[in-house]
Coordinates of C-alpha atoms in Angstrom, one line a residue:
Chain A
M25 CA 15.7 87.4 60.2
K26 CA 16.7 91.0 59.5
I27 CA 14.4 93.9 60.0
L28 CA 14.6 97.6 59.2
L29 CA 12.6 100.0 61.3
V30 CA 12.1 103.4 59.8
D31 CA 10.2 105.6 62.3
D32 CA 10.9 109.1 63.7
D33 CA 9.5 108.1 67.1
E34 CA 12.8 107.4 68.8
I35 CA 11.3 106.0 72.0
L36 CA 9.2 103.5 70.1
V37 CA 12.1 102.5 68.0
A38 CA 14.3 101.9 71.0
Q39 CA 11.6 99.8 72.7
L40 CA 10.9 97.8 69.6
T41 CA 14.6 97.2 68.9
A42 CA 15.0 95.8 72.4
D43 CA 12.0 93.6 72.2
L44 CA 12.9 92.3 68.7
T45 CA 16.5 91.7 69.5
A46 CA 15.5 89.7 72.6
Q47 CA 13.5 87.5 70.1
N48 CA 16.6 86.8 68.0
Y49 CA 15.8 89.3 65.2
V50 CA 18.6 91.5 63.8
V51 CA 17.4 95.1 63.7
D52 CA 18.6 98.2 61.9
T53 CA 16.9 101.5 62.7
T54 CA 16.7 105.0 61.3
T55 CA 14.4 107.9 61.8
D56 CA 14.8 109.4 58.3
G57 CA 13.0 108.3 55.2
L58 CA 15.9 108.9 52.8
L59 CA 18.4 107.1 55.1
G60 CA 15.9 104.2 55.2
W61 CA 16.0 104.1 51.4
Q62 CA 19.8 103.9 51.5
Y63 CA 19.8 101.2 54.1
A64 CA 17.4 99.1 52.1
A65 CA 19.5 99.6 48.9
A66 CA 22.6 98.5 50.8
T67 CA 21.5 95.3 52.4
T68 CA 18.7 92.7 52.3
Y69 CA 15.9 92.8 54.8
D70 CA 13.2 90.3 55.4
L71 CA 10.9 93.0 56.7
I72 CA 10.8 96.8 56.6
V73 CA 8.6 98.6 59.0
L74 CA 7.8 102.2 57.8
D75 CA 6.1 105.1 59.5
I76 CA 4.1 107.1 56.9
N77 CA 5.2 110.5 58.3
L78 CA 8.9 110.6 57.9
P79 CA 11.4 113.4 57.3
R80 CA 12.9 113.9 53.8
L81 CA 11.1 110.9 52.2
D82 CA 7.6 109.9 53.4
G83 CA 6.7 106.3 54.1
L84 CA 4.3 105.9 51.1
S85 CA 6.8 107.1 48.6
L86 CA 9.6 105.0 50.2
C87 CA 7.3 102.0 50.0
Q88 CA 6.5 102.6 46.3
R89 CA 10.2 103.1 45.5
L90 CA 11.2 99.9 47.2
R91 CA 8.6 97.9 45.3
Q92 CA 9.5 99.6 42.0
T93 CA 13.2 98.6 42.5
G94 CA 12.3 95.0 43.1
Y95 CA 12.3 94.7 46.9
S96 CA 10.4 91.5 47.5
G97 CA 10.4 91.3 51.3
A98 CA 7.6 92.3 53.5
I99 CA 6.6 95.9 54.3
L100 CA 4.5 97.0 57.2
L101 CA 3.2 100.6 57.3
L102 CA 2.5 102.5 60.5
T103 CA 0.4 105.5 60.7
A104 CA -1.9 107.7 62.8
Q105 CA -4.4 107.9 59.9
S106 CA -7.2 105.4 60.0
S107 CA -9.5 106.2 57.0
S108 CA -10.0 103.4 54.6
T109 CA -8.7 105.6 51.7
D110 CA -5.3 105.8 53.6
K111 CA -5.2 102.1 54.0
V112 CA -6.0 101.5 50.3
M113 CA -3.2 104.0 49.4
G114 CA -0.8 102.2 51.6
L115 CA -1.6 98.8 50.2
D116 CA -1.6 100.1 46.7
A117 CA 1.9 101.5 47.3
G118 CA 3.0 97.9 47.9
A119 CA 2.7 97.5 51.7
D120 CA 1.7 94.0 52.9
D121 CA 0.0 95.2 56.0
Y122 CA -1.1 98.4 57.8
L123 CA -1.2 99.3 61.5
V124 CA -3.0 102.3 62.9
K125 CA -1.6 104.2 65.9
P126 CA -2.0 103.8 68.8
Y127 CA -1.1 100.2 69.0
T128 CA 0.8 98.1 71.6
P129 CA 4.3 96.8 70.8
I130 CA 3.0 93.3 71.3
E131 CA 0.4 93.9 68.6
L132 CA 3.0 95.3 66.3
I133 CA 5.4 92.4 66.9
A134 CA 2.5 89.9 66.3
R135 CA 1.8 91.6 63.0
M136 CA 5.4 91.5 62.1
R137 CA 5.6 87.8 62.9
A138 CA 2.5 87.1 60.8
L139 CA 4.1 88.9 57.8
L140 CA 7.4 87.0 58.3
R141 CA 5.4 83.7 58.2
R142 CA 3.7 84.4 54.9
P143 CA 4.3 81.7 52.3
H144 CA 6.4 83.8 49.9
L145 CA 8.8 84.3 52.7
V146 CA 8.9 81.0 54.5
D147 CA 7.4 77.5 54.2
G148 CA 5.8 77.7 57.7
P149 CA 6.6 78.4 61.3
T150 CA 8.4 75.1 61.8
L151 CA 11.5 74.4 59.7
E152 CA 12.9 70.9 59.7
W153 CA 16.1 69.2 58.7
G154 CA 16.5 65.5 59.6
S155 CA 15.8 65.2 63.3
L156 CA 16.0 69.0 63.9
Q157 CA 13.0 71.3 64.2
L158 CA 13.1 75.1 64.4
N159 CA 9.9 76.8 65.4
S160 CA 10.2 80.4 64.3
N161 CA 7.2 81.4 66.4
T162 CA 8.6 80.3 69.7
G163 CA 12.3 80.5 68.7
Q164 CA 12.7 76.9 70.0
V165 CA 15.1 74.5 68.3
K166 CA 14.8 70.8 69.0
V167 CA 16.8 67.8 68.0
N168 CA 15.1 64.4 68.8
D169 CA 12.9 66.3 71.3
Y170 CA 15.9 67.7 73.1
S171 CA 15.7 71.5 73.3
L172 CA 18.8 73.3 72.1
S173 CA 19.7 76.6 73.5
L174 CA 21.4 78.8 70.9
S175 CA 22.7 82.3 71.1
P176 CA 20.8 84.8 68.9
K177 CA 23.5 84.7 66.2
E178 CA 23.6 80.9 66.2
Y179 CA 19.9 80.9 65.9
G180 CA 20.0 83.4 63.1
L181 CA 22.5 81.4 61.2
L182 CA 20.5 78.2 61.5
E183 CA 17.2 79.8 60.6
L184 CA 18.8 81.5 57.5
F185 CA 20.3 78.2 56.3
L186 CA 17.0 76.4 56.8
R187 CA 15.0 79.0 55.0
H188 CA 17.3 79.0 52.0
P189 CA 18.3 75.4 51.6
Q190 CA 19.9 75.7 48.2
R191 CA 21.8 79.0 48.6
I192 CA 25.5 79.5 49.3
F193 CA 26.1 82.3 51.8
S194 CA 29.4 84.1 51.6
N195 CA 30.8 85.7 54.8
T196 CA 29.8 89.1 53.4
M197 CA 26.2 87.9 52.8
L198 CA 26.0 86.5 56.3
L199 CA 27.3 89.7 57.8
E200 CA 24.7 91.6 55.9
R201 CA 21.8 89.4 56.8
L202 CA 22.6 88.7 60.5
W203 CA 24.6 91.6 61.9
S204 CA 23.3 95.2 62.2
L205 CA 25.3 97.9 60.5
E206 CA 26.5 99.1 63.9
E207 CA 28.1 95.8 64.9
A208 CA 30.2 95.2 61.8
P209 CA 32.3 92.3 63.0
G210 CA 35.1 90.6 61.1
E211 CA 34.9 87.4 59.1
E212 CA 36.6 85.5 61.9
T213 CA 33.5 86.1 64.0
I214 CA 31.4 84.3 61.5
R215 CA 33.7 81.3 61.6
T216 CA 33.5 81.2 65.4
H217 CA 29.7 81.3 65.4
I218 CA 29.5 78.6 62.7
K219 CA 31.9 76.4 64.7
R220 CA 29.9 76.9 67.9
L221 CA 26.6 76.1 66.1
R222 CA 28.0 73.0 64.5
R223 CA 29.3 71.8 67.8
K224 CA 26.0 72.3 69.6
L225 CA 24.1 70.5 66.8
K226 CA 26.5 67.6 66.9
Q227 CA 26.3 67.3 70.6
A228 CA 22.5 67.1 70.4
G229 CA 22.8 64.3 67.9
A230 CA 22.1 66.2 64.7
D231 CA 24.3 65.4 61.7
D232 CA 26.7 68.0 60.5
M233 CA 24.2 70.0 58.4
I234 CA 26.3 73.0 57.3
E235 CA 29.0 72.5 54.6
N236 CA 31.8 74.7 53.6
V237 CA 31.8 75.4 49.9
Y238 CA 35.4 76.1 49.1
G239 CA 36.1 79.7 48.2
M240 CA 32.4 80.6 48.2
G241 CA 30.9 80.3 51.7
Y242 CA 28.5 78.0 53.6
R243 CA 25.4 76.1 52.6
L244 CA 22.9 73.7 54.1
K245 CA 23.6 70.1 53.2
S246 CA 21.0 68.0 51.5
Q247 CA 18.5 66.5 53.9
P248 CA 19.9 63.4 55.6
S249 CA 18.3 60.1 54.8
A250 CA 16.1 58.8 57.5
I251 CA 18.8 56.2 58.1
A252 CA 20.9 58.5 60.5
V253 CA 17.8 59.1 62.7
D254 CA 16.9 55.5 62.5
Q255 CA 20.4 54.5 63.6
I256 CA 20.2 56.5 66.7
T257 CA 16.9 54.9 67.5
A258 CA 18.3 51.5 66.6
A259 CA 21.3 51.9 69.0
R260 CA 19.0 52.8 71.8
T261 CA 16.7 49.9 71.1
A262 CA 19.6 47.5 70.9
A263 CA 20.6 48.7 74.4
L264 CA 17.1 48.1 75.8
D265 CA 16.9 44.7 74.1
S266 CA 20.1 43.6 75.9
F267 CA 18.7 44.4 79.3
K268 CA 17.4 40.9 80.0
R269 CA 20.7 39.4 79.0
F270 CA 22.5 41.6 81.6
M271 CA 19.9 41.0 84.4
P272 CA 22.0 38.3 86.1
L273 CA 25.0 40.7 86.1
L274 CA 22.8 43.6 87.5
N275 CA 21.4 41.3 90.1
T276 CA 24.9 40.3 91.3
R277 CA 25.6 44.0 91.8
L278 CA 22.3 44.4 93.7
D279 CA 23.2 41.4 95.9
A280 CA 26.4 43.1 97.0
L281 CA 24.3 46.1 98.1
K282 CA 21.7 43.9 99.8
Q283 CA 24.5 42.3 101.8
A284 CA 25.8 45.7 102.9
A285 CA 22.2 46.7 103.9
S286 CA 21.8 43.6 106.0
A287 CA 25.2 44.1 107.6
L288 CA 24.3 47.6 108.5
E289 CA 21.0 46.5 110.0
Q290 CA 23.1 44.3 112.3
G291 CA 25.3 47.3 113.0
Q292 CA 28.5 45.7 111.4
L293 CA 29.6 46.8 108.0
S294 CA 33.0 45.2 107.5
P295 CA 35.4 46.3 104.7
D296 CA 34.9 42.9 103.1
V297 CA 31.3 43.8 102.6
Q298 CA 31.6 47.5 102.1
K299 CA 34.2 47.4 99.3
P300 CA 32.3 45.1 96.9
A301 CA 29.1 47.1 97.7
L302 CA 30.8 50.4 96.8
A303 CA 32.1 48.9 93.5
A304 CA 28.6 47.5 92.8
A305 CA 26.9 50.9 93.4
H306 CA 29.4 52.6 91.1
K307 CA 28.8 50.1 88.3
L308 CA 25.0 50.3 88.7
A309 CA 25.2 54.1 88.7
G310 CA 27.0 54.0 85.4
S311 CA 25.0 51.3 83.7
L312 CA 21.3 51.4 84.6
G313 CA 20.8 54.7 82.7
L314 CA 22.0 52.9 79.6
F315 CA 18.7 51.0 79.7
G316 CA 16.7 54.2 80.4
L317 CA 16.5 53.4 84.1
E318 CA 17.8 56.9 85.1
A319 CA 16.1 56.8 88.5
G320 CA 18.0 53.6 89.1
S321 CA 21.3 55.3 88.2
H322 CA 20.4 58.1 90.6
L323 CA 19.6 55.7 93.4
A324 CA 22.9 53.8 92.8
Y325 CA 24.8 57.1 92.8
L326 CA 23.3 58.0 96.2
L327 CA 24.3 54.6 97.5
E328 CA 27.9 55.1 96.2
E329 CA 28.2 58.5 97.8
W330 CA 26.9 57.0 101.0
L331 CA 29.4 54.1 101.0
Q332 CA 32.3 56.5 100.4
R333 CA 31.9 58.3 103.7
P334 CA 34.6 58.0 106.2
H335 CA 32.1 57.5 109.0
I336 CA 29.1 55.6 107.8
P337 CA 26.0 56.6 109.7
E338 CA 23.2 54.2 110.8
G339 CA 21.8 52.3 107.9
E340 CA 18.1 53.1 107.8
T341 CA 18.4 55.4 104.8
F342 CA 20.8 53.1 103.1
C343 CA 18.5 50.1 103.4
A344 CA 15.5 52.2 102.1
L345 CA 17.5 53.2 99.1
V346 CA 18.6 49.6 98.4
E347 CA 14.9 48.5 98.7
Q348 CA 13.9 51.2 96.2
L349 CA 16.6 50.0 93.8
Q350 CA 15.4 46.4 94.2
Q351 CA 11.8 47.3 93.5
L352 CA 12.9 49.2 90.4
L353 CA 14.9 46.3 89.0
Q354 CA 12.0 43.9 89.7
A355 CA 9.6 45.8 87.6
P356 CA 11.8 48.0 85.3
Q357 CA 10.1 50.6 83.1
L358 CA 12.6 50.5 80.3
A359 CA 12.7 53.6 78.1
P360 CA 15.2 55.2 75.8
P361 CA 17.7 57.4 77.6
S362 CA 16.9 61.1 77.7
S363 CA 19.3 62.8 75.3
G364 CA 19.3 66.0 77.4
D365 CA 21.8 64.7 79.9
R366 CA 25.2 66.1 80.3
T367 CA 27.4 63.3 79.2
L368 CA 30.5 64.8 77.7
E369 CA 33.1 67.1 78.9
L370 CA 36.3 68.2 77.2
I371 CA 39.6 68.3 79.0
S372 CA 41.9 71.1 78.1
Q373 CA 45.3 71.8 79.4
S374 CA 44.3 74.9 81.3
A375 CA 40.6 74.5 82.1
L376 CA 37.9 71.9 82.0
A377 CA 35.4 73.1 79.5
P378 CA 32.0 71.3 79.6
L379 CA 31.1 70.8 76.0
N380 CA 27.5 69.9 76.1
Q381 CA 26.3 73.0 77.8
P382 CA 23.4 74.7 76.0
A383 CA 23.8 78.3 75.1
N384 CA 26.0 80.6 77.1
L385 CA 27.8 78.6 79.7
A386 CA 27.6 81.4 82.2
D387 CA 23.8 81.6 81.9
I388 CA 23.0 78.0 82.5
N389 CA 23.0 76.1 85.8
W390 CA 24.9 72.9 85.3
L391 CA 22.9 70.8 87.7
T392 CA 19.4 71.5 86.3
G393 CA 20.1 72.7 82.8
L394 CA 17.9 75.7 83.6
V395 CA 18.8 79.4 83.2
N396 CA 20.5 80.8 86.3
R397 CA 19.5 83.7 88.5
H398 CA 21.4 86.2 86.4
R399 CA 19.8 85.2 83.1
A400 CA 16.4 84.7 84.7
T401 CA 16.4 88.2 86.1
I402 CA 17.0 89.6 82.6
E403 CA 14.2 87.4 81.2
L404 CA 11.8 88.3 84.0
E405 CA 12.5 92.0 83.7
L406 CA 11.7 91.8 80.0
L407 CA 8.5 89.9 80.9
L408 CA 7.5 92.6 83.4
K409 CA 8.3 95.4 80.9
L410 CA 6.1 93.8 78.3
A411 CA 3.4 93.2 80.8
Q412 CA 3.5 96.9 82.0
R413 CA 3.2 98.1 78.4
G414 CA 0.5 95.7 77.4
G415 CA -1.4 95.5 80.8
Q416 CA -1.0 91.8 81.1
P417 CA -0.7 90.1 84.6
V418 CA 2.4 88.1 85.5
S419 CA 2.6 85.6 88.4
L420 CA 5.8 84.5 90.1
L421 CA 6.0 81.2 91.8
L422 CA 8.8 80.1 94.1
L423 CA 9.5 76.4 94.8
R424 CA 11.9 75.9 97.7
L425 CA 13.1 72.4 98.6
M426 CA 13.6 71.5 102.2
P427 CA 15.1 67.9 102.3
Q428 CA 14.8 66.6 105.8
A429 CA 17.2 63.6 105.6
S430 CA 20.2 64.9 107.4
D431 CA 22.8 62.4 106.3
N432 CA 22.4 62.9 102.6
H433 CA 20.8 66.3 102.5
E434 CA 22.9 67.7 99.6
I435 CA 22.6 64.7 97.3
L436 CA 18.9 64.5 97.9
N437 CA 18.5 68.2 97.2
Q438 CA 20.4 67.9 93.9
Y439 CA 18.3 64.9 92.9
L440 CA 15.0 66.6 93.7
L441 CA 16.1 69.8 91.8
Q442 CA 17.1 67.7 88.8
T443 CA 13.8 65.8 88.8
L444 CA 11.7 68.9 89.1
S445 CA 13.7 70.7 86.4
Q446 CA 13.0 67.8 84.0
K447 CA 9.3 67.6 84.8
L448 CA 8.2 71.2 85.1
P449 CA 8.7 72.4 81.5
A450 CA 5.9 70.0 80.4
I451 CA 3.3 72.0 82.4
L452 CA 4.6 75.5 81.4
Y453 CA 3.7 77.5 78.3
S454 CA 6.0 79.2 75.8
G455 CA 6.8 82.6 77.2
D456 CA 6.9 81.4 80.8
V457 CA 10.3 81.6 82.6
L458 CA 11.7 78.7 84.6
A459 CA 15.0 79.2 86.5
R460 CA 17.3 77.8 89.1
W461 CA 17.1 80.8 91.4
D462 CA 19.0 79.9 94.5
H463 CA 20.7 76.8 96.0
S464 CA 17.4 75.1 96.8
E465 CA 15.0 77.2 94.8
L466 CA 13.3 77.2 91.4
L467 CA 11.5 80.3 90.2
I468 CA 8.7 80.3 87.6
G469 CA 7.4 83.4 85.8
L470 CA 4.0 82.9 84.3
W471 CA 3.2 85.3 81.4
D472 CA -0.3 86.7 81.1
T473 CA -1.5 84.8 84.2
D474 CA -2.9 86.2 87.4
L475 CA -2.8 84.3 90.7
P476 CA -6.3 82.7 90.5
Q477 CA -5.4 81.5 86.9
A478 CA -2.0 80.3 88.2
Q479 CA -3.8 78.3 90.8
E480 CA -6.3 76.9 88.4
R481 CA -3.6 76.1 85.8
L482 CA -0.8 74.8 87.9
W483 CA -1.7 73.8 91.4
Q484 CA -3.4 70.5 90.9
T485 CA -0.9 69.5 88.1
L486 CA 2.0 70.5 90.3
R487 CA 0.6 68.5 93.2
L488 CA 0.2 65.3 91.1
L489 CA 3.6 65.9 89.5
L490 CA 5.3 66.2 92.9
A491 CA 3.5 63.2 94.3
D492 CA 4.4 61.0 91.3
S493 CA 7.9 62.2 90.5
L494 CA 9.2 62.9 93.9
G495 CA 7.1 61.1 96.4
L496 CA 7.1 57.8 94.6
A497 CA 10.8 58.1 93.5
L498 CA 11.9 58.7 97.1
G499 CA 9.5 56.3 98.8
P500 CA 7.9 56.8 102.2
Q501 CA 11.2 56.4 104.1
I502 CA 12.8 59.6 103.0
Q503 CA 11.2 62.8 104.0
A504 CA 11.4 66.1 102.1
E505 CA 9.2 69.2 102.0
L506 CA 8.5 71.7 99.3
Q507 CA 7.6 75.3 100.1
L508 CA 5.5 77.3 97.7
G509 CA 5.4 81.0 97.4
A510 CA 3.5 83.2 94.9
A511 CA 3.4 86.9 94.0
A512 CA 1.4 88.8 91.4
F513 CA 2.6 91.7 89.2
P514 CA 1.8 94.5 89.7
A515 CA -0.2 94.0 92.9
H516 CA 2.6 92.6 95.0
G517 CA 5.5 94.4 93.4
K518 CA 6.7 96.0 90.2
T519 CA 10.3 94.6 90.1
V520 CA 11.7 91.1 90.0
Q521 CA 13.3 91.6 93.4
S522 CA 10.2 92.9 95.2
L523 CA 8.1 90.1 93.7
Y524 CA 10.6 87.5 94.8
Q525 CA 10.7 89.0 98.3
H526 CA 6.9 88.7 98.4
T527 CA 7.1 85.0 97.5
T528 CA 9.6 84.4 100.3
S529 CA 7.4 86.1 102.9
H530 CA 4.4 84.0 101.9
L531 CA 5.7 80.5 101.9
E532 CA 3.5 77.6 102.5
A533 CA 4.7 74.1 103.2
L534 CA 3.8 71.1 101.0
P535 CA 5.1 67.8 102.3
L536 CA 6.0 65.7 99.3
G537 CA 3.7 62.9 98.5
N538 CA 1.0 64.3 100.8
P539 CA -2.3 63.7 99.1
K540 CA -3.8 66.8 100.6
S541 CA -4.2 69.5 97.9
P542 CA -2.1 72.6 98.6
H543 CA -3.8 75.9 98.6
C544 CA -2.4 78.8 96.7
P545 CA -0.3 80.8 99.1
C546 CA -1.5 84.1 97.7
Chain B
M2 CA 36.9 57.6 54.0
S3 CA 37.6 54.3 55.8
A4 CA 35.8 53.4 59.0
K5 CA 37.3 54.6 62.3
R6 CA 38.7 52.0 64.7
I7 CA 37.8 52.4 68.3
L8 CA 39.1 50.4 71.3
I9 CA 36.9 50.3 74.4
I10 CA 38.7 49.3 77.7
D11 CA 36.1 48.7 80.5
D12 CA 35.8 45.9 83.0
E13 CA 32.0 46.1 82.9
A14 CA 30.6 43.7 80.3
D15 CA 27.3 45.6 79.9
V16 CA 28.9 49.0 79.3
R17 CA 31.5 47.5 76.9
E18 CA 28.9 45.7 74.8
I19 CA 26.4 48.6 74.7
A20 CA 29.1 51.0 73.7
K21 CA 30.4 48.7 71.0
V22 CA 27.0 48.0 69.5
S23 CA 26.1 51.6 69.7
L24 CA 29.2 52.7 67.7
E25 CA 28.8 50.0 65.2
I26 CA 25.1 50.8 64.6
T27 CA 25.3 54.6 64.5
K28 CA 28.7 55.2 62.9
N29 CA 29.6 51.9 61.3
W30 CA 33.0 52.0 63.1
D31 CA 35.2 49.0 63.8
V32 CA 35.2 48.4 67.5
A33 CA 37.4 46.2 69.6
T34 CA 37.0 45.7 73.4
A35 CA 39.2 44.8 76.3
A36 CA 38.1 43.9 79.8
S37 CA 41.2 45.2 81.6
G38 CA 43.8 47.9 81.4
D39 CA 46.7 45.5 80.5
E40 CA 44.6 43.7 77.9
G41 CA 43.7 47.1 76.4
V42 CA 47.3 48.4 76.2
A43 CA 48.4 45.1 74.5
L44 CA 45.5 45.3 72.1
A45 CA 46.1 49.0 71.3
T46 CA 49.6 48.2 70.1
T47 CA 48.4 45.8 67.4
Y48 CA 44.9 47.1 66.7
H49 CA 46.0 50.7 66.1
P50 CA 42.7 52.4 67.0
D51 CA 41.9 56.0 66.0
A52 CA 40.6 56.5 69.6
I53 CA 40.4 54.7 72.9
L54 CA 37.4 54.8 75.3
L55 CA 38.9 54.1 78.7
D56 CA 37.0 53.3 81.9
V57 CA 38.4 55.2 85.0
I58 CA 37.5 52.9 87.9
M59 CA 38.8 49.4 87.1
P60 CA 40.6 46.7 89.1
D61 CA 44.4 46.9 88.9
P62 CA 45.6 48.6 86.7
D63 CA 43.1 51.4 87.1
G64 CA 42.2 54.0 84.4
L65 CA 45.0 56.4 85.3
T66 CA 47.7 53.8 85.4
T67 CA 46.4 52.4 82.0
L68 CA 46.4 55.9 80.6
I69 CA 50.0 56.5 81.7
K70 CA 51.0 53.2 80.2
L71 CA 49.4 54.1 76.9
S72 CA 51.1 57.5 76.9
K73 CA 54.5 56.0 77.5
N74 CA 54.3 53.4 74.8
I75 CA 55.7 54.6 71.5
D76 CA 53.0 52.6 69.6
T77 CA 50.1 54.1 71.5
C78 CA 51.2 57.5 72.8
N79 CA 49.5 59.4 69.9
I80 CA 46.1 57.7 70.2
P81 CA 43.5 60.1 71.7
V82 CA 41.9 58.8 74.8
I83 CA 38.4 59.6 76.1
L84 CA 37.5 58.6 79.6
L85 CA 34.4 56.7 80.5
T86 CA 33.2 57.2 84.0
A87 CA 30.2 57.7 86.2
T88 CA 32.1 60.0 88.6
I89 CA 35.3 61.9 88.4
K90 CA 36.5 64.5 90.8
L91 CA 38.0 67.8 89.8
A92 CA 41.3 67.0 91.5
T93 CA 41.6 63.7 89.6
Q94 CA 40.6 65.4 86.3
K95 CA 43.9 67.4 86.5
A96 CA 45.9 64.2 86.7
Y97 CA 44.1 62.7 83.7
A98 CA 44.5 65.9 81.7
E99 CA 48.2 65.9 82.4
A100 CA 48.4 62.3 81.3
G101 CA 46.8 63.4 78.0
A102 CA 43.1 62.4 78.2
R103 CA 41.1 64.5 75.8
A104 CA 37.5 64.3 77.1
I105 CA 35.2 62.6 79.6
V106 CA 32.1 60.7 78.6
V107 CA 29.9 60.5 81.7
K108 CA 28.2 57.2 82.3
P109 CA 25.4 56.4 81.8
F110 CA 25.8 57.7 78.2
D111 CA 23.1 57.8 75.6
P112 CA 23.8 54.9 73.2
G113 CA 22.3 56.8 70.3
L114 CA 24.6 59.8 70.8
L115 CA 27.9 58.3 71.9
G116 CA 29.4 58.3 68.4
G117 CA 28.5 61.9 67.8
Q118 CA 30.0 62.8 71.2
I119 CA 33.3 61.1 70.3
E120 CA 33.3 63.0 66.9
T121 CA 32.7 66.3 68.8
A122 CA 35.4 65.7 71.3
L123 CA 38.0 64.8 68.7
E124 CA 36.8 67.2 66.1
W125 CA 36.4 64.5 63.5

């Protein structure tokens, strides 16, 4: 969506531009009424925000002129005047809405969003195409419930195509609609962005939805039949249905692991037993997830790693893992595989480029799929900036894992982080930030939430989640501990760094699976 | 456009069958399977697949040996190969890249998305 801001308050314009750009809008700005008119005549905007008091051409006249010349997008007027006569004049001039100063940037952005959602502009906040859903309120794009992370330009392209399903967009039109006048990239840039967008959509399982119209540009293809979506479901169901048939094979592999466990209990793991057990663990790691038994694949992977060690330690942990695996296979909870997994990497001559990375590779932690510390710092700083302006509280929660099993510390750590990363988004709201912060740490930023609210909202859920997901998955034999830290903005700090430091100096231990409710370490 | 032909070489029956069924259901491709590297190389010369999915860890010959055999055979050297594996180390990846492998599909894969991933990797 492209927005033109015409306001002579340069500080406000700079703040708004930063906020709107962070929310994937493309923004042009000017402080002069006449220039605003020229901008609007030169390109198409979805929304124009006008201050009434502008140099050279006032906002009311500009608004009238835009409507007289056929501009059909939304117009929002800003003014210091609050009398009802002024409001009527503004609306008569063709404005869709009216906001009286002083107002908060959040209030303004909310009004802008409301205007952009109006029926003459869009069909609704959620745009759909086949299995893809784009929510223009949250900026979230999902394919078959798998969240796609797109760059602002990729998001802009997708939203534009979805909003105008019949229209062919030439390169020039795309440049006009999605790039600001200052950026002015070449047409090659558009091709690159389209290619990346197509690749991400395909990886997520969406059909190729953008077509090249020879000599003219790009267009959204007709909606796919439900068949394609059904085929994906049918393939997953077929895999689940074949589970019983493959049970004898899976049990043979489990038997090889049980033999290794019993040999270890007797203190003698010979190569004759170890080698088939290693092959069995490898095969189970690769196959159990096909039936949705991802926890089983994880366990088998841990066993495979364990059996590959040059000096195999005592077998208590190994036996516990085998027992876990056996229990899982005795009462399997079959479910379709999660499509968010990393399952494809491209091999190039020079470098190995993971293909199914969401968004910017450099910003995403490969293990957890969460934003990394660098990206999270930017997002949290924006959260704090908005909170400072609007007076909202923000809470930071630190989760630090402390696996105690010494012989497979690293693997266990990775498994716990992955499990937490998959479960936590379900209990967070849109606007919260969840990141892999450090080697064993996840950091959560809770928007518009003070610490008592954070405690009320999250602590009990978090405790249950940890007990269920981690305690039960690991079983009583493997010990691990989670440390929780919390800090409130602005009471405990005004920067991301100072808040993080506060969380680390107020850590409280929560043994995993411990039924005792943790207290908020405030 | 005629249906693509895919050859799956994997010693694990469950992976072989689920991959085959998944590609048949989601993409309507023709799929042949082989349970060993040697069987796969022999089949590739007569079946002429558009792509091969090759397991890495198999009994003799293993994935790398099979890949090298495919790359040295005039009938199969131009067929793109995608590796199927639960684990592959960075050091080994280099050897596979040098032998001409195009991509890695990590097991366990999602049966619903496997076809799309092959299309992405090979830019079909």
